[in-house]
Amino acid sequence: MEAAISSAHASGTYPARDELTAQQMIEIYRLMFLSRAVDDREILLKRQQKIFFQISSAGHEALQVGAALALRPGYDWFFPYYRDGALALALGVTPYDMMLQAVGAASDPASGGRQMPRHWSSRALHIVSTSSSTATQLLQAVGCGEAGRAFSKHPAMAAKAEGDYRAFHDVDFHGDEVVLTCVGEGSTSQGEFWEAINTASNQKLPVIFLVEDNGYAISVPVEVNTPGGNISRLVANFPNFHFAEIDGNDPVVTIRAFQEAAAHCRAGLGPAFIHGHVVRLYSHSLSDDDKNYRSAAEREADLLRDPIALFRTRLIGEGILTVTEIDELEHSLEREAAEAAERALEAPLPAVEGITTHVYSEDLDPTSASFATEQPQAAAKTDAAPDGGKKRAGPRTMAELINICLRDEMRRDPRIVVYGEDVADASRAEALAEVKGKGGVFKLTAGLQSEFGSDRVFNSPLAEANIVGRAIGYALRGMKPVVEIQFFDYIWPAMHQIRNELSVMRWRSNGTWAAPVVIRVPIGGYLTGGAIYHSQSGESLFTHTPGLRVVFPSNALDANGLLRTAIRCDDPVLFFEHKRLYRETYGRAQDPGPDFAIPFGKAKIVRPGTDLTLVTYGALVPRALQAAQQAQREHGIDTEILDLRTLNPYDWEAIAESVRKTNRVIVAHEDMLSWGYGAEIASRIADELFHDLDAPVRRIGAMDTFVAYQPKLEDAILPQPETILKALVSLKGF
Ligand SMILES: Cc1ncc(C[n+]2csc(CCOP(=O)(O)OP(=O)(O)O)c2C)c(N)n1
Ligand SMILES: [Mg+2]
């Protein structure tokens, strides 16, 4: 891409107004006017139906140009939002880049035609890929700031390594770097806004939050979103912040404000909050008409505060430019925008064949042989499990082998951080002299803080979007967050970050950015008393999300080997851990050692058989084994059981091979039957293996309801070994 740093930056950091040269004043005007000219040209193209969407920066230019000129592209980090055209331009995105976005050209540097225009992205400038979701970027900015601090404090973390995701993530950082993230005033109503300033404040992170307050969120005026109508008043008590509420229509004021904010952040004093009052001169977007909800008087009052008109008058009034000179400058900028548009309209469009490129990493394939070290190493040493288990040899539980894998990987890879609710041994680390430590409600992270310190293992606030949003920010910088959502039942506040950000980051940025986060999630029922909020399943909601890898081990050894692959690979992974299996006698194993990995997408035949195939995973594996043994004993039915182990990718070849042999198949899972994971597998079997089937494809799943507290109800709701036995007998007799 054309990532030329604008001439304003090339001339260095801007001085305060009384020191701004005439040349710098003209440069500010040039950037503001160019931004407006690009907006206006895009609007024309949209009216001519040559592009398909437009959303402008009109009225926000002085605020955004001020921000850009006070900061350093390619050094500081930027998490903008869709209205930040002038910011992007002033950071170094060119009008041609913008027009390529508008057209949706193959060479659109932000997304290759995948995203709407004005969804920015430039690795060279450190502009992280932007989504349409309001406020998700704020938590990512916080994680980015944390990562920068971690690298500065522990430079060894940045070391390059071959053989895992680190080979594809070069790290750059500066001890005094700043992160800027921008948001509209309406979007400050999102919970994630508050979650972000919470952590930035608490950790004194060098993040500048810019609220661009144009008084409207589409048609909703500020007083509806913000009690009292002023966000500055509401945030004023957050500690460690530098606050500034400013007139965002005057670029001299805005540059000064951002310089002061950046100085506060660079000095390590904490985050900054800049609340800029601006005007929205055009409607929300070209799909909106503000005449439908704003009075004429109000719109006209905004026009009088147009930052470009005001600055134009000032340049002329101060004798910096004559009317003729400024007219000439404006004409040349309009021509620049028009020429950029003409060139972009000629640019080749993206090829249809490339649509699925970058859904997953193109560099590191977690199904590949490099992850196939499945032969466990020679008998493990008798190290104590970090959760304080007694020194002993012998088989380990799934909980222990997950804990051991985390420990081994953290020893090997300094870029791993582990956090979530209650995962630390003790946030007040001094207490560890006299207490054992918590280490997770299921003790899966026990001992990790004690060994690796509080910079690498720590508690998050009780806020799931906070956990995942920050993890994305960490991962964008090349770190490996392995975070925990305490119970699957509480993953929903993070769903927005997972579905609209984590999974899509690589695809939407056309391979420029990636967020290979691991999210460990205890899941499932059969707990006796877990009920609705501690026993649900729901994995198909995540397998229905492209971009995510979904893992669901049924035993200790698989959990250990698959978690290692999850951590080393370069895709985001949802790692489901069945709570009932954590300490089960079934599936215990010796510690296989620190290099044991299992590739994704390889099912395991846990019981070979000839009469029919049972495809399953998770807690149904031991239940299926029990049913199959009984079926053999009492009915002479020889069942082959396939444990899928990973749900996306899944091992279609193994399923097909088994079905071709047995000609009968049942897909069984703990999750609800309707629209469940089995529906997809059953449908594909019916479609592709129709001629190999001697009987219909059957499915087993929970009743289409929630998991109940009373064990009698839970037993009836979830599939039991008897349910499976019945299905085996029925299908064999079909
Ligand atoms: C999570 C989410 N909800 C709703 C929308 C639809 N939407 C897009 S912009 C917008 C208004 C945003 O207003 P504000 O934050 O004030 O920013 P402005 O557009 O005024 O700059 C809404 C509701 C969205 N993009 N994301
Ligand atoms: Mg607004």
JSON list of N, CA and C in Angstrom, two decimals, residues 29 307-319 326:
[
{"chain": "A", "resi": 29, "resn": "TYR", "atom": "N", "xyz": [-4.72, 22.68, 7.42]},
{"chain": "A", "resi": 29, "resn": "TYR", "atom": "CA", "xyz": [-5.87, 22.97, 6.55]},
{"chain": "A", "resi": 29, "resn": "TYR", "atom": "C", "xyz": [-5.90, 21.99, 5.38]},
{"chain": "A", "resi": 307, "resn": "PRO", "atom": "N", "xyz": [-15.64, 23.19, 11.07]},
{"chain": "A", "resi": 307, "resn": "PRO", "atom": "CA", "xyz": [-14.24, 23.48, 11.40]},
{"chain": "A", "resi": 307, "resn": "PRO", "atom": "C", "xyz": [-13.43, 23.93, 10.19]},
{"chain": "A", "resi": 308, "resn": "ILE", "atom": "N", "xyz": [-13.82, 23.48, 9.02]},
{"chain": "A", "resi": 308, "resn": "ILE", "atom": "CA", "xyz": [-13.04, 23.86, 7.83]},
{"chain": "A", "resi": 308, "resn": "ILE", "atom": "C", "xyz": [-13.32, 25.32, 7.48]},
{"chain": "A", "resi": 309, "resn": "ALA", "atom": "N", "xyz": [-14.60, 25.69, 7.52]},
{"chain": "A", "resi": 309, "resn": "ALA", "atom": "CA", "xyz": [-14.94, 27.09, 7.22]},
{"chain": "A", "resi": 309, "resn": "ALA", "atom": "C", "xyz": [-14.29, 28.02, 8.25]},
{"chain": "A", "resi": 310, "resn": "LEU", "atom": "N", "xyz": [-14.32, 27.61, 9.52]},
{"chain": "A", "resi": 310, "resn": "LEU", "atom": "CA", "xyz": [-13.73, 28.45, 10.57]},
{"chain": "A", "resi": 310, "resn": "LEU", "atom": "C", "xyz": [-12.22, 28.62, 10.37]},
{"chain": "A", "resi": 311, "resn": "PHE", "atom": "N", "xyz": [-11.56, 27.54, 10.05]},
{"chain": "A", "resi": 311, "resn": "PHE", "atom": "CA", "xyz": [-10.09, 27.60, 9.92]},
{"chain": "A", "resi": 311, "resn": "PHE", "atom": "C", "xyz": [-9.69, 28.36, 8.66]},
{"chain": "A", "resi": 312, "resn": "ARG", "atom": "N", "xyz": [-10.52, 28.22, 7.63]},
{"chain": "A", "resi": 312, "resn": "ARG", "atom": "CA", "xyz": [-10.29, 28.96, 6.38]},
{"chain": "A", "resi": 312, "resn": "ARG", "atom": "C", "xyz": [-10.29, 30.48, 6.69]},
{"chain": "A", "resi": 313, "resn": "THR", "atom": "N", "xyz": [-11.33, 30.89, 7.40]},
{"chain": "A", "resi": 313, "resn": "THR", "atom": "CA", "xyz": [-11.44, 32.31, 7.74]},
{"chain": "A", "resi": 313, "resn": "THR", "atom": "C", "xyz": [-10.22, 32.75, 8.55]},
{"chain": "A", "resi": 314, "resn": "ARG", "atom": "N", "xyz": [-9.79, 31.88, 9.42]},
{"chain": "A", "resi": 314, "resn": "ARG", "atom": "CA", "xyz": [-8.65, 32.23, 10.27]},
{"chain": "A", "resi": 314, "resn": "ARG", "atom": "C", "xyz": [-7.35, 32.36, 9.46]},
{"chain": "A", "resi": 315, "resn": "LEU", "atom": "N", "xyz": [-7.13, 31.42, 8.56]},
{"chain": "A", "resi": 315, "resn": "LEU", "atom": "CA", "xyz": [-5.92, 31.50, 7.75]},
{"chain": "A", "resi": 315, "resn": "LEU", "atom": "C", "xyz": [-5.89, 32.79, 6.94]},
{"chain": "A", "resi": 316, "resn": "ILE", "atom": "N", "xyz": [-7.05, 33.16, 6.43]},
{"chain": "A", "resi": 316, "resn": "ILE", "atom": "CA", "xyz": [-7.11, 34.39, 5.65]},
{"chain": "A", "resi": 316, "resn": "ILE", "atom": "C", "xyz": [-6.94, 35.60, 6.58]},
{"chain": "A", "resi": 317, "resn": "GLY", "atom": "N", "xyz": [-7.66, 35.53, 7.70]},
{"chain": "A", "resi": 317, "resn": "GLY", "atom": "CA", "xyz": [-7.63, 36.63, 8.67]},
{"chain": "A", "resi": 317, "resn": "GLY", "atom": "C", "xyz": [-6.23, 36.87, 9.22]},
{"chain": "A", "resi": 318, "resn": "GLU", "atom": "N", "xyz": [-5.48, 35.79, 9.45]},
{"chain": "A", "resi": 318, "resn": "GLU", "atom": "CA", "xyz": [-4.11, 35.94, 10.00]},
{"chain": "A", "resi": 318, "resn": "GLU", "atom": "C", "xyz": [-3.09, 36.19, 8.90]},
{"chain": "A", "resi": 319, "resn": "GLY", "atom": "N", "xyz": [-3.58, 36.31, 7.68]},
{"chain": "A", "resi": 319, "resn": "GLY", "atom": "CA", "xyz": [-2.68, 36.63, 6.57]},
{"chain": "A", "resi": 319, "resn": "GLY", "atom": "C", "xyz": [-1.78, 35.49, 6.17]},
{"chain": "A", "resi": 326, "resn": "ILE", "atom": "N", "xyz": [-5.93, 30.18, -1.20]},
{"chain": "A", "resi": 326, "resn": "ILE", "atom": "CA", "xyz": [-6.69, 29.10, -0.54]},
{"chain": "A", "resi": 326, "resn": "ILE", "atom": "C", "xyz": [-7.64, 28.44, -1.55]}
]
